[in-house]
Amino acid sequence: MRKKSQTILITLLCIACFGAGISIPVILNKKTAGNSKEQEKFDTIYSILNSDWYYSNKIKNLDSKLMEQAIDGMTTLDQDAHTNYFDLEQAKAFSSSLEGSNVGLGISFYLNENKNFVVSNVYINSTADKKGLKPQDEIISLDDLKCSENDSDTIIKYIKAHEGQNVKTKYLRDGKEYTTNLIPGTFDSTVVCNVYDDYGEIILTSFSENSGKDFSKAMSRLQEAGIKKLVLDLRNNGGGYLNAALEISSSLIPEKSVVFKEKDKDGKFTKQMTKDEFNQVKMDKIVVLQNENTASAAEVLIGALKDNLGDTVTTVGTTSYGKGTEQVTVPFSDGTSFKYTVARWYTPKGTSINKKGFKPDIEVKLGEVKTTSYYKVKKKDVIKKDSVDDNAQALQVYLKYLGYDVDRTDTYFSNTSSQALASFQQDHGLEATGDCDKKTWDLLMEKVLLKMNETPSDDTQRQKAIEEAQK
């Protein structure tokens, strides 16, 4: 099955995906199983497959594969989708996702009509942040490498290859050219802070090891600017370390407050409190953006804010994911790992949102273009007119978004929509075939992403959150 991509992925540098509510990894004492009938059955089957099975001498490393498959079977129980065994590749990917660290300038960007790189976000404590780069700055060149003459992959490779070195960077701001030296390095890609005239915005993409201190710095920045209203964007934040949720909550709610409660398998409750080393920055109003991908530690933060700050907090968007359980990880010497559920968490007032999520105070759905997904397009792929194709829906939605006349937005690519595509191709110097190959698709995506970035009002959820914050 092909995996769908989201059109919202406009960040071309340093994107990380984060998983469930995770506590610090633990090492368990090895336990010896008793000689039960089940154990005897397992040993018998394992022995037969290794020695008497017809295919036993045809499979390389059979004993390891049998054990891996047995472990995988034990950790895929219907009751708990968040207890998992990770093979070596999966364990590396999961561990990497929780680190939150990347090498680069510390920005996300998009391409404008001049093929230059426009900054969309600047991450706290990155080299770009320290040098004062801001959203909408237009990067022209890095040393002798002109952005307009190179693709994104080339630029990113150049940046990573010059880690720790000065990169002479030219950029435009309000039509005026500036030059600065940026040193690519490691940064945490989880916290973005924007200061506006009468409100601040913090975009929190996940809960990594360093998110707490970066969030604290962001709040101090808002405090120094005299900001008393905050838009906190937790959309598509799948969680991460619960300790980071404790630290971040400590910057927003009063000291000695309960952030969440844990309930173990024996029914025992444990209160998790704010951290004393993080100072609370009081806000008159906090508007939280959430969606169906806001999960786990992000939901812990929502619960802590709602229960401790009451009417000060308003949530905007759609119902959150609903992951109300906590996991720990057990690393093994061969690089594999095991993640399992140890507790269910509750809000300070005792509410569990597991499999339910938080309903927003103000429900706002995004437009079709923001929620339409698609499958990765390969060189050989062509969407032909008068045909059914998995990506035809996205193709027609995007054409409609760019102002071309389509007559439908399902998986059937109609003749009318094909004529619309031909017009798009003609407008942008491509052969007007009316069929969509990879070259046409890539250009279409480029134009869609450009319009999304240059039309912030299309993000109806964010616009509503700003309106609420400014009341």
Tab-separated table of C-alpha atoms in Angstrom:
chain	number	residue	atom	x	y	z
A	1	MET	CA	0.000	0.000	0.000
A	2	ARG	CA	1.354	3.403	-0.930
A	3	LYS	CA	1.673	5.963	1.786
A	4	LYS	CA	-0.129	9.256	1.347
A	5	SER	CA	1.599	12.601	1.680
A	6	GLN	CA	0.021	15.769	3.025
A	7	THR	CA	0.006	18.940	0.971
A	8	ILE	CA	0.648	20.907	4.124
A	9	LEU	CA	4.302	19.789	4.223
A	10	ILE	CA	5.754	23.136	3.193
A	11	THR	CA	8.760	22.883	5.498
A	12	LEU	CA	11.685	21.750	3.384
A	13	LEU	CA	14.322	21.834	6.098
A	14	CYS	CA	14.456	19.866	9.292
A	15	ILE	CA	11.043	18.247	9.595
A	16	ALA	CA	10.632	15.654	12.321
A	17	CYS	CA	7.767	13.311	13.122
A	18	PHE	CA	7.117	12.465	16.752
A	19	GLY	CA	5.284	9.636	18.417
A	20	ALA	CA	3.555	8.730	21.610
A	21	GLY	CA	3.809	9.970	25.191
A	22	ILE	CA	7.180	8.606	26.231
A	23	SER	CA	8.903	8.478	29.580
A	24	ILE	CA	12.652	8.088	29.994
A	25	PRO	CA	13.935	4.707	28.656
A	26	VAL	CA	14.267	1.992	31.272
A	27	ILE	CA	16.351	-1.132	31.685
A	28	LEU	CA	14.437	-4.073	33.094
A	29	ASN	CA	15.712	-7.001	35.103
A	30	LYS	CA	15.566	-10.200	33.100
A	31	LYS	CA	12.919	-12.600	34.329
A	32	THR	CA	12.991	-16.351	33.825
A	33	ALA	CA	9.773	-17.849	32.555
A	34	GLY	CA	8.276	-20.785	34.366
A	35	ASN	CA	7.918	-24.215	32.745
A	36	SER	CA	4.334	-23.662	31.757
A	37	LYS	CA	2.496	-25.596	29.086
A	38	GLU	CA	2.588	-22.514	26.886
A	39	GLN	CA	6.363	-22.256	27.240
A	40	GLU	CA	6.721	-25.959	26.423
A	41	LYS	CA	4.538	-25.492	23.355
A	42	PHE	CA	6.604	-22.505	22.213
A	43	ASP	CA	9.909	-24.386	22.653
A	44	THR	CA	8.589	-27.399	20.742
A	45	ILE	CA	7.395	-25.366	17.769
A	46	TYR	CA	10.600	-23.318	17.723
A	47	SER	CA	12.723	-26.490	17.741
A	48	ILE	CA	10.696	-28.176	14.990
A	49	LEU	CA	10.861	-25.129	12.728
A	50	ASN	CA	14.616	-24.894	13.220
A	51	SER	CA	15.424	-28.563	12.618
A	52	ASP	CA	12.600	-30.542	10.949
A	53	TRP	CA	10.747	-27.922	8.882
A	54	TYR	CA	11.089	-28.427	5.129
A	55	TYR	CA	12.219	-24.823	4.538
A	56	SER	CA	14.556	-24.644	7.555
A	57	ASN	CA	17.739	-24.936	5.474
A	58	LYS	CA	16.505	-22.453	2.871
A	59	ILE	CA	16.130	-19.391	5.141
A	60	LYS	CA	19.183	-17.465	6.266
A	61	ASN	CA	19.370	-16.744	10.018
A	62	LEU	CA	16.172	-18.701	10.584
A	63	ASP	CA	16.489	-18.805	14.369
A	64	SER	CA	16.703	-15.003	14.580
A	65	LYS	CA	13.799	-14.533	12.172
A	66	LEU	CA	11.612	-16.937	14.128
A	67	MET	CA	12.317	-15.118	17.366
A	68	GLU	CA	11.748	-11.688	15.803
A	69	GLN	CA	8.411	-12.857	14.399
A	70	ALA	CA	7.404	-14.349	17.732
A	71	ILE	CA	8.241	-11.100	19.529
A	72	ASP	CA	6.351	-9.116	16.915
A	73	GLY	CA	3.317	-11.324	17.501
A	74	MET	CA	3.458	-10.745	21.255
A	75	THR	CA	3.566	-6.979	20.805
A	76	THR	CA	0.686	-6.535	18.373
A	77	LEU	CA	-2.229	-7.076	20.711
A	78	ASP	CA	-5.595	-5.569	19.781
A	79	GLN	CA	-5.946	-3.951	23.203
A	80	ASP	CA	-2.979	-1.621	22.771
A	81	ALA	CA	-1.798	-0.139	19.491
A	82	HIS	CA	0.965	1.749	21.318
A	83	THR	CA	2.897	-1.253	22.602
A	84	ASN	CA	5.415	-2.084	19.886
A	85	TYR	CA	8.615	-3.955	19.162
A	86	PHE	CA	11.030	-2.029	16.925
A	87	ASP	CA	13.553	-3.797	14.728
A	88	LEU	CA	16.910	-2.112	14.158
A	89	GLU	CA	15.705	0.238	11.414
A	90	GLN	CA	12.477	1.107	13.208
A	91	ALA	CA	14.294	1.683	16.506
A	92	LYS	CA	16.730	4.111	14.869
A	93	ALA	CA	13.888	6.019	13.221
A	94	PHE	CA	11.885	6.204	16.457
A	95	SER	CA	14.880	7.325	18.505
A	96	SER	CA	15.768	9.938	15.904
A	97	SER	CA	12.224	11.310	15.903
A	98	LEU	CA	12.381	11.894	19.651
A	99	GLU	CA	15.715	13.697	19.571
A	100	GLY	CA	14.379	16.714	17.673
A	101	SER	CA	17.892	17.702	16.620
A	102	ASN	CA	18.837	18.580	13.068
A	103	VAL	CA	21.795	20.076	11.241
A	104	GLY	CA	21.153	23.235	9.255
A	105	LEU	CA	20.486	26.957	9.504
A	106	GLY	CA	17.380	26.512	11.642
A	107	ILE	CA	14.729	27.623	9.178
A	108	SER	CA	11.918	26.237	7.112
A	109	PHE	CA	11.300	27.867	3.748
A	110	TYR	CA	9.416	27.834	0.479
A	111	LEU	CA	10.306	28.840	-3.072
A	112	ASN	CA	8.893	32.060	-4.487
A	113	GLU	CA	8.357	33.033	-8.118
A	114	ASN	CA	12.014	34.099	-8.384
A	115	LYS	CA	13.107	30.638	-7.191
A	116	ASN	CA	14.622	32.209	-4.100
A	117	PHE	CA	14.118	30.742	-0.648
A	118	VAL	CA	11.620	32.610	1.520
A	119	VAL	CA	11.890	31.967	5.264
A	120	SER	CA	8.612	30.709	6.698
A	121	ASN	CA	9.766	29.783	10.223
A	122	VAL	CA	12.872	30.353	12.347
A	123	TYR	CA	13.588	27.856	15.137
A	124	ILE	CA	14.570	29.100	18.590
A	125	ASN	CA	18.320	28.989	19.401
A	126	SER	CA	19.343	28.159	15.830
A	127	THR	CA	22.039	30.084	13.964
A	128	ALA	CA	19.335	31.837	11.928
A	129	ASP	CA	17.574	32.877	15.142
A	130	LYS	CA	20.774	34.178	16.714
A	131	LYS	CA	21.555	36.203	13.587
A	132	GLY	CA	18.088	37.730	13.544
A	133	LEU	CA	16.564	36.186	10.428
A	134	LYS	CA	12.800	36.606	10.251
A	135	PRO	CA	9.858	35.101	8.362
A	136	GLN	CA	9.531	36.556	4.847
A	137	ASP	CA	13.276	37.160	4.528
A	138	GLU	CA	14.219	36.090	0.995
A	139	ILE	CA	17.517	34.197	0.814
A	140	ILE	CA	19.324	34.981	-2.444
A	141	SER	CA	22.591	33.087	-2.117
A	142	LEU	CA	24.807	31.004	0.144
A	143	ASP	CA	28.451	31.819	-0.633
A	144	ASP	CA	28.668	31.544	-4.432
A	145	LEU	CA	25.623	29.282	-4.635
A	146	LYS	CA	22.673	31.218	-6.050
A	147	CYS	CA	19.350	29.882	-4.776
A	148	SER	CA	17.475	30.710	-7.989
A	149	GLU	CA	19.859	28.520	-10.006
A	150	ASN	CA	19.721	25.454	-7.753
A	151	ASP	CA	17.052	23.132	-6.407
A	152	SER	CA	16.183	22.572	-2.760
A	153	ASP	CA	18.144	19.321	-2.459
A	154	THR	CA	21.338	21.001	-3.679
A	155	ILE	CA	20.933	23.876	-1.215
A	156	ILE	CA	20.236	21.545	1.712
A	157	LYS	CA	23.249	19.330	0.887
A	158	TYR	CA	25.460	22.419	0.692
A	159	ILE	CA	24.271	23.623	4.095
A	160	LYS	CA	24.842	20.262	5.772
A	161	ALA	CA	28.278	19.899	4.131
A	162	HIS	CA	29.348	23.210	5.705
A	163	GLU	CA	28.427	22.399	9.299
A	164	GLY	CA	30.516	24.519	11.651
A	165	GLN	CA	31.740	26.793	8.872
A	166	ASN	CA	30.843	30.366	7.986
A	167	VAL	CA	28.408	30.557	5.078
A	168	LYS	CA	28.130	34.032	3.563
A	169	THR	CA	24.386	34.547	3.220
A	170	LYS	CA	22.685	37.260	1.191
A	171	TYR	CA	19.006	37.948	1.766
A	172	LEU	CA	16.339	40.534	1.034
A	173	ARG	CA	14.135	42.161	3.674
A	174	ASP	CA	11.546	44.703	2.592
A	175	GLY	CA	13.365	45.072	-0.715
A	176	LYS	CA	16.749	45.870	0.860
A	177	GLU	CA	19.707	43.495	0.524
A	178	TYR	CA	21.632	42.320	3.605
A	179	THR	CA	24.645	40.066	4.088
A	180	THR	CA	25.447	37.959	7.160
A	181	ASN	CA	27.515	34.921	8.066
A	182	LEU	CA	25.521	31.888	9.160
A	183	ILE	CA	27.170	28.812	10.674
A	184	PRO	CA	25.163	25.619	10.015
A	185	GLY	CA	24.940	23.560	13.173
A	186	THR	CA	22.777	21.358	15.338
A	187	PHE	CA	19.507	22.850	16.491
A	188	ASP	CA	16.220	21.665	17.927
A	189	SER	CA	13.425	21.905	15.372
A	190	THR	CA	10.475	21.979	17.742
A	191	VAL	CA	9.865	25.585	18.848
A	192	VAL	CA	9.115	28.630	16.692
A	193	CYS	CA	8.344	32.024	18.266
A	194	ASN	CA	6.841	34.960	16.380
A	195	VAL	CA	6.191	38.338	17.994
A	196	TYR	CA	3.440	40.543	16.553
A	197	ASP	CA	2.065	43.910	17.645
A	198	ASP	CA	-0.504	42.678	20.138
A	199	TYR	CA	0.000	38.918	20.423
A	200	GLY	CA	2.670	36.272	20.287
A	201	GLU	CA	2.655	32.982	18.401
A	202	ILE	CA	4.500	29.833	19.404
A	203	ILE	CA	4.463	26.869	17.063
A	204	LEU	CA	5.319	23.672	18.932
A	205	THR	CA	5.901	20.783	16.553
A	206	SER	CA	6.775	18.086	19.113
A	207	PHE	CA	8.044	17.405	22.624
A	208	SER	CA	11.741	16.613	22.350
A	209	GLU	CA	14.531	16.589	24.892
A	210	ASN	CA	15.237	20.309	24.469
A	211	SER	CA	11.717	21.601	23.854
A	212	GLY	CA	11.230	22.701	27.464
A	213	LYS	CA	14.171	25.095	27.614
A	214	ASP	CA	13.495	26.378	24.092
A	215	PHE	CA	9.860	27.019	24.975
A	216	SER	CA	10.946	28.833	28.138
A	217	LYS	CA	13.183	31.099	26.044
A	218	ALA	CA	10.282	31.779	23.681
A	219	MET	CA	8.055	32.776	26.587
A	220	SER	CA	10.767	35.082	27.945
A	221	ARG	CA	10.982	36.699	24.527
A	222	LEU	CA	7.238	37.386	24.594
A	223	GLN	CA	7.473	38.714	28.137
A	224	GLU	CA	10.282	41.109	27.199
A	225	ALA	CA	8.140	42.389	24.308
A	226	GLY	CA	5.237	43.079	26.689
A	227	ILE	CA	3.026	40.451	25.036
A	228	LYS	CA	0.066	39.233	27.120
A	229	LYS	CA	-1.815	37.186	24.530
A	230	LEU	CA	-0.578	33.913	23.064
A	231	VAL	CA	-1.553	31.743	20.102
A	232	LEU	CA	-0.119	28.293	20.766
A	233	ASP	CA	-0.147	26.068	17.673
A	234	LEU	CA	-0.199	22.348	18.534
A	235	ARG	CA	-1.601	21.138	15.234
A	236	ASN	CA	0.041	17.978	13.890
A	237	ASN	CA	2.011	17.671	17.130
A	238	GLY	CA	2.027	13.951	17.860
A	239	GLY	CA	3.668	14.263	21.270
A	240	GLY	CA	7.044	13.015	22.473
A	241	TYR	CA	8.596	13.076	25.938
A	242	LEU	CA	6.159	13.626	28.793
A	243	ASN	CA	8.946	15.334	30.741
A	244	ALA	CA	8.931	18.026	28.045
A	245	ALA	CA	5.183	18.461	28.616
A	246	LEU	CA	5.907	19.022	32.327
A	247	GLU	CA	8.585	21.597	31.529
A	248	ILE	CA	6.486	23.471	28.978
A	249	SER	CA	3.464	23.497	31.269
A	250	SER	CA	5.690	24.990	33.972
A	251	SER	CA	6.210	28.086	31.809
A	252	LEU	CA	2.450	28.639	31.520
A	253	ILE	CA	0.689	27.537	34.706
A	254	PRO	CA	1.320	28.491	38.372
A	255	GLU	CA	4.103	26.745	40.280
A	256	LYS	CA	3.188	23.746	42.430
A	257	SER	CA	0.345	22.913	40.035
A	258	VAL	CA	-0.639	19.443	38.861
A	259	VAL	CA	0.150	18.962	35.166
A	260	PHE	CA	-1.351	15.470	34.871
A	261	LYS	CA	-2.044	12.331	36.861
A	262	GLU	CA	-0.823	8.811	36.107
A	263	LYS	CA	-2.810	5.676	36.866
A	264	ASP	CA	-0.832	2.423	36.847
A	265	LYS	CA	-2.148	-1.111	36.220
A	266	ASP	CA	-2.947	-1.523	39.926
A	267	GLY	CA	-5.095	1.604	40.003
A	268	LYS	CA	-2.584	3.733	41.905
A	269	PHE	CA	-2.564	7.446	41.013
A	270	THR	CA	0.569	9.604	40.945
A	271	LYS	CA	0.483	13.373	40.507
A	272	GLN	CA	3.003	14.970	38.134
A	273	MET	CA	3.750	18.550	39.135
A	274	THR	CA	5.291	21.613	37.501
A	275	LYS	CA	9.078	21.984	37.521
A	276	ASP	CA	10.470	24.612	39.884
A	277	GLU	CA	13.307	25.648	37.554
A	278	PHE	CA	10.897	27.049	34.947
A	279	ASN	CA	9.335	30.439	35.663
A	280	GLN	CA	5.696	31.016	34.820
A	281	VAL	CA	4.975	33.792	32.326
A	282	LYS	CA	1.390	34.895	32.861
A	283	MET	CA	-0.789	35.472	29.818
A	284	ASP	CA	-4.140	37.219	29.819
A	285	LYS	CA	-5.338	34.942	27.050
A	286	ILE	CA	-4.057	31.700	25.490
A	287	VAL	CA	-5.620	30.363	22.301
A	288	VAL	CA	-4.575	26.794	21.469
A	289	LEU	CA	-4.743	25.450	17.932
A	290	GLN	CA	-5.423	21.717	17.719
A	291	ASN	CA	-6.454	19.131	15.148
A	292	GLU	CA	-6.953	15.389	14.731
A	293	ASN	CA	-3.162	14.870	14.759
A	294	THR	CA	-2.648	16.635	18.079
A	295	ALA	CA	-1.855	13.734	20.391
A	296	SER	CA	-0.381	12.409	23.615
A	297	ALA	CA	2.011	14.892	25.287
A	298	ALA	CA	0.362	17.697	23.280
A	299	GLU	CA	-2.977	16.641	24.767
A	300	VAL	CA	-1.381	16.529	28.224
A	301	LEU	CA	-0.453	20.186	27.746
A	302	ILE	CA	-3.992	21.078	26.641
A	303	GLY	CA	-5.435	19.355	29.697
A	304	ALA	CA	-3.004	21.124	32.022
A	305	LEU	CA	-3.851	24.522	30.541
A	306	LYS	CA	-7.613	23.987	30.517
A	307	ASP	CA	-7.823	22.637	34.077
A	308	ASN	CA	-5.402	25.129	35.647
A	309	LEU	CA	-6.204	28.335	33.750
A	310	GLY	CA	-9.914	27.954	33.016
A	311	ASP	CA	-11.458	30.668	30.843
A	312	THR	CA	-8.041	32.109	30.060
A	313	VAL	CA	-7.641	29.231	27.580
A	314	THR	CA	-9.646	28.750	24.377
A	315	THR	CA	-9.100	25.860	21.973
A	316	VAL	CA	-9.692	26.244	18.227
A	317	GLY	CA	-9.719	23.638	15.457
A	318	THR	CA	-10.917	20.043	15.405
A	319	THR	CA	-11.077	17.221	17.979
A	320	SER	CA	-7.639	15.984	19.025
A	321	TYR	CA	-6.415	12.418	18.519
A	322	GLY	CA	-7.200	10.976	21.941
A	323	LYS	CA	-4.087	9.186	23.193
A	324	GLY	CA	-4.336	8.973	26.936
A	325	THR	CA	-1.694	6.355	27.683
A	326	GLU	CA	1.970	6.522	28.644
A	327	GLN	CA	4.805	4.334	27.382
A	328	VAL	CA	8.388	3.542	28.341
A	329	THR	CA	11.058	2.079	26.084
A	330	VAL	CA	13.427	-0.805	26.723
A	331	PRO	CA	16.576	-0.662	24.544
A	332	PHE	CA	18.437	-3.882	23.695
A	333	SER	CA	22.149	-4.352	23.054
A	334	ASP	CA	21.557	-5.207	19.370
A	335	GLY	CA	19.964	-1.802	18.740
A	336	THR	CA	16.342	-2.982	18.749
A	337	SER	CA	13.887	-1.736	21.347
A	338	PHE	CA	10.531	-2.424	22.969
A	339	LYS	CA	7.965	0.268	23.786
A	340	TYR	CA	5.110	-0.654	26.094
A	341	THR	CA	2.265	1.012	27.959
A	342	VAL	CA	2.736	1.450	31.704
A	343	ALA	CA	-0.037	3.851	32.664
A	344	ARG	CA	-3.010	5.913	31.608
A	345	TRP	CA	-2.804	9.642	32.185
A	346	TYR	CA	-5.587	11.951	33.377
A	347	THR	CA	-5.979	15.721	33.399
A	348	PRO	CA	-5.478	17.535	36.742
A	349	LYS	CA	-9.241	17.330	37.352
A	350	GLY	CA	-9.315	13.612	36.583
A	351	THR	CA	-10.505	13.439	32.963
A	352	SER	CA	-9.272	10.756	30.577
A	353	ILE	CA	-9.347	11.616	26.872
A	354	ASN	CA	-8.138	8.200	25.713
A	355	LYS	CA	-9.782	7.293	22.374
A	356	LYS	CA	-11.956	10.435	22.696
A	357	GLY	CA	-9.658	13.431	22.422
A	358	PHE	CA	-10.389	17.033	23.356
A	359	LYS	CA	-13.229	18.708	21.525
A	360	PRO	CA	-12.328	22.298	20.611
A	361	ASP	CA	-14.148	25.208	22.191
A	362	ILE	CA	-14.491	26.667	18.698
A	363	GLU	CA	-14.635	24.145	15.872
A	364	VAL	CA	-13.014	25.309	12.644
A	365	LYS	CA	-12.257	23.006	9.742
A	366	LEU	CA	-9.683	23.675	7.074
A	367	GLY	CA	-10.552	24.040	3.412
A	368	GLU	CA	-10.358	21.136	0.979
A	369	VAL	CA	-6.934	22.046	-0.371
A	370	LYS	CA	-5.400	21.956	3.120
A	371	THR	CA	-6.721	18.500	3.935
A	372	THR	CA	-6.400	16.675	0.619
A	373	SER	CA	-3.667	14.032	0.574
A	374	TYR	CA	-1.932	12.282	-2.287
A	375	TYR	CA	0.394	9.406	-3.113
A	376	LYS	CA	4.019	9.994	-4.016
A	377	VAL	CA	4.352	10.554	-7.749
A	378	LYS	CA	7.045	8.580	-9.591
A	379	LYS	CA	8.670	9.298	-12.949
A	380	LYS	CA	6.616	6.653	-14.713
A	381	ASP	CA	3.287	7.871	-13.318
A	382	VAL	CA	0.882	9.664	-15.661
A	383	ILE	CA	-2.699	10.691	-14.884
A	384	LYS	CA	-4.565	10.510	-18.176
A	385	LYS	CA	-7.859	12.162	-19.014
A	386	ASP	CA	-11.035	10.088	-18.826
A	387	SER	CA	-9.435	7.688	-16.330
A	388	VAL	CA	-9.550	6.774	-12.656
A	389	ASP	CA	-6.421	7.434	-10.615
A	390	ASP	CA	-5.690	7.640	-6.884
A	391	ASN	CA	-4.112	11.077	-7.328
A	392	ALA	CA	-6.819	12.495	-9.606
A	393	GLN	CA	-8.709	13.887	-6.625
A	394	ALA	CA	-5.714	15.886	-5.384
A	395	LEU	CA	-4.892	16.984	-8.936
A	396	GLN	CA	-8.354	18.437	-9.481
A	397	VAL	CA	-8.542	20.005	-6.002
A	398	TYR	CA	-5.234	21.779	-6.634
A	399	LEU	CA	-6.248	22.988	-10.072
A	400	LYS	CA	-9.439	24.391	-8.566
A	401	TYR	CA	-7.432	26.096	-5.812
A	402	LEU	CA	-5.275	27.809	-8.452
A	403	GLY	CA	-8.380	29.113	-10.215
A	404	TYR	CA	-8.760	26.627	-13.074
A	405	ASP	CA	-12.211	25.305	-14.028
A	406	VAL	CA	-12.683	21.674	-13.028
A	407	ASP	CA	-16.017	19.900	-12.879
A	408	ARG	CA	-15.253	17.386	-10.119
A	409	THR	CA	-12.833	16.583	-7.301
A	410	ASP	CA	-12.934	12.800	-7.014
A	411	THR	CA	-10.630	10.064	-8.353
A	412	TYR	CA	-12.042	10.284	-11.900
A	413	PHE	CA	-9.979	12.667	-14.051
A	414	SER	CA	-12.588	14.076	-16.423
A	415	ASN	CA	-12.205	15.609	-19.860
A	416	THR	CA	-13.180	19.013	-18.453
A	417	SER	CA	-10.508	18.773	-15.758
A	418	SER	CA	-8.014	17.653	-18.392
A	419	GLN	CA	-8.741	20.835	-20.349
A	420	ALA	CA	-8.117	22.817	-17.150
A	421	LEU	CA	-4.773	21.056	-16.727
A	422	ALA	CA	-3.864	21.842	-20.343
A	423	SER	CA	-4.509	25.503	-19.596
A	424	PHE	CA	-2.225	25.286	-16.560
A	425	GLN	CA	0.480	23.634	-18.643
A	426	GLN	CA	0.190	26.287	-21.347
A	427	ASP	CA	0.299	29.105	-18.781
A	428	HIS	CA	3.563	27.761	-17.378
A	429	GLY	CA	5.441	26.857	-20.535
A	430	LEU	CA	4.766	23.122	-20.582
A	431	GLU	CA	3.439	21.031	-23.436
A	432	ALA	CA	-0.350	21.281	-23.153
A	433	THR	CA	-1.140	17.553	-23.260
A	434	GLY	CA	-3.911	17.606	-20.663
A	435	ASP	CA	-2.269	14.584	-19.047
A	436	CYS	CA	-0.374	14.917	-15.776
A	437	ASP	CA	3.161	13.515	-15.712
A	438	LYS	CA	5.672	14.010	-12.889
A	439	LYS	CA	7.055	17.237	-14.367
A	440	THR	CA	3.582	18.762	-14.479
A	441	TRP	CA	2.750	17.436	-11.011
A	442	ASP	CA	5.914	18.905	-9.462
A	443	LEU	CA	5.238	22.318	-10.994
A	444	LEU	CA	1.608	22.191	-9.866
A	445	MET	CA	2.697	21.392	-6.315
A	446	GLU	CA	5.204	24.232	-6.392
A	447	LYS	CA	2.479	26.711	-7.377
A	448	VAL	CA	0.022	25.352	-4.797
A	449	LEU	CA	2.550	25.563	-1.970
A	450	LEU	CA	3.547	29.064	-3.039
A	451	LYS	CA	-0.070	30.246	-2.921
A	452	MET	CA	-0.611	28.565	0.465
A	453	ASN	CA	2.400	30.346	1.914
A	454	GLU	CA	1.556	33.705	0.397
A	455	THR	CA	-2.113	33.532	1.385
A	456	PRO	CA	-2.139	33.096	5.186
A	457	SER	CA	-5.890	33.747	5.269
A	458	ASP	CA	-6.359	30.293	3.694
A	459	ASP	CA	-5.425	28.868	7.109
A	460	THR	CA	-8.891	29.448	8.547
A	461	GLN	CA	-8.035	27.828	11.874
A	462	ARG	CA	-5.060	30.105	12.503
A	463	GLN	CA	-7.042	33.164	11.411
A	464	LYS	CA	-9.787	32.329	13.896
A	465	ALA	CA	-7.246	31.792	16.670
A	466	ILE	CA	-5.707	35.205	15.988
A	467	GLU	CA	-9.163	36.815	16.072
A	468	GLU	CA	-9.850	35.195	19.444
A	469	ALA	CA	-6.499	36.287	20.847
A	470	GLN	CA	-7.066	39.888	19.787
A	471	LYS	CA	-10.489	40.205	21.432
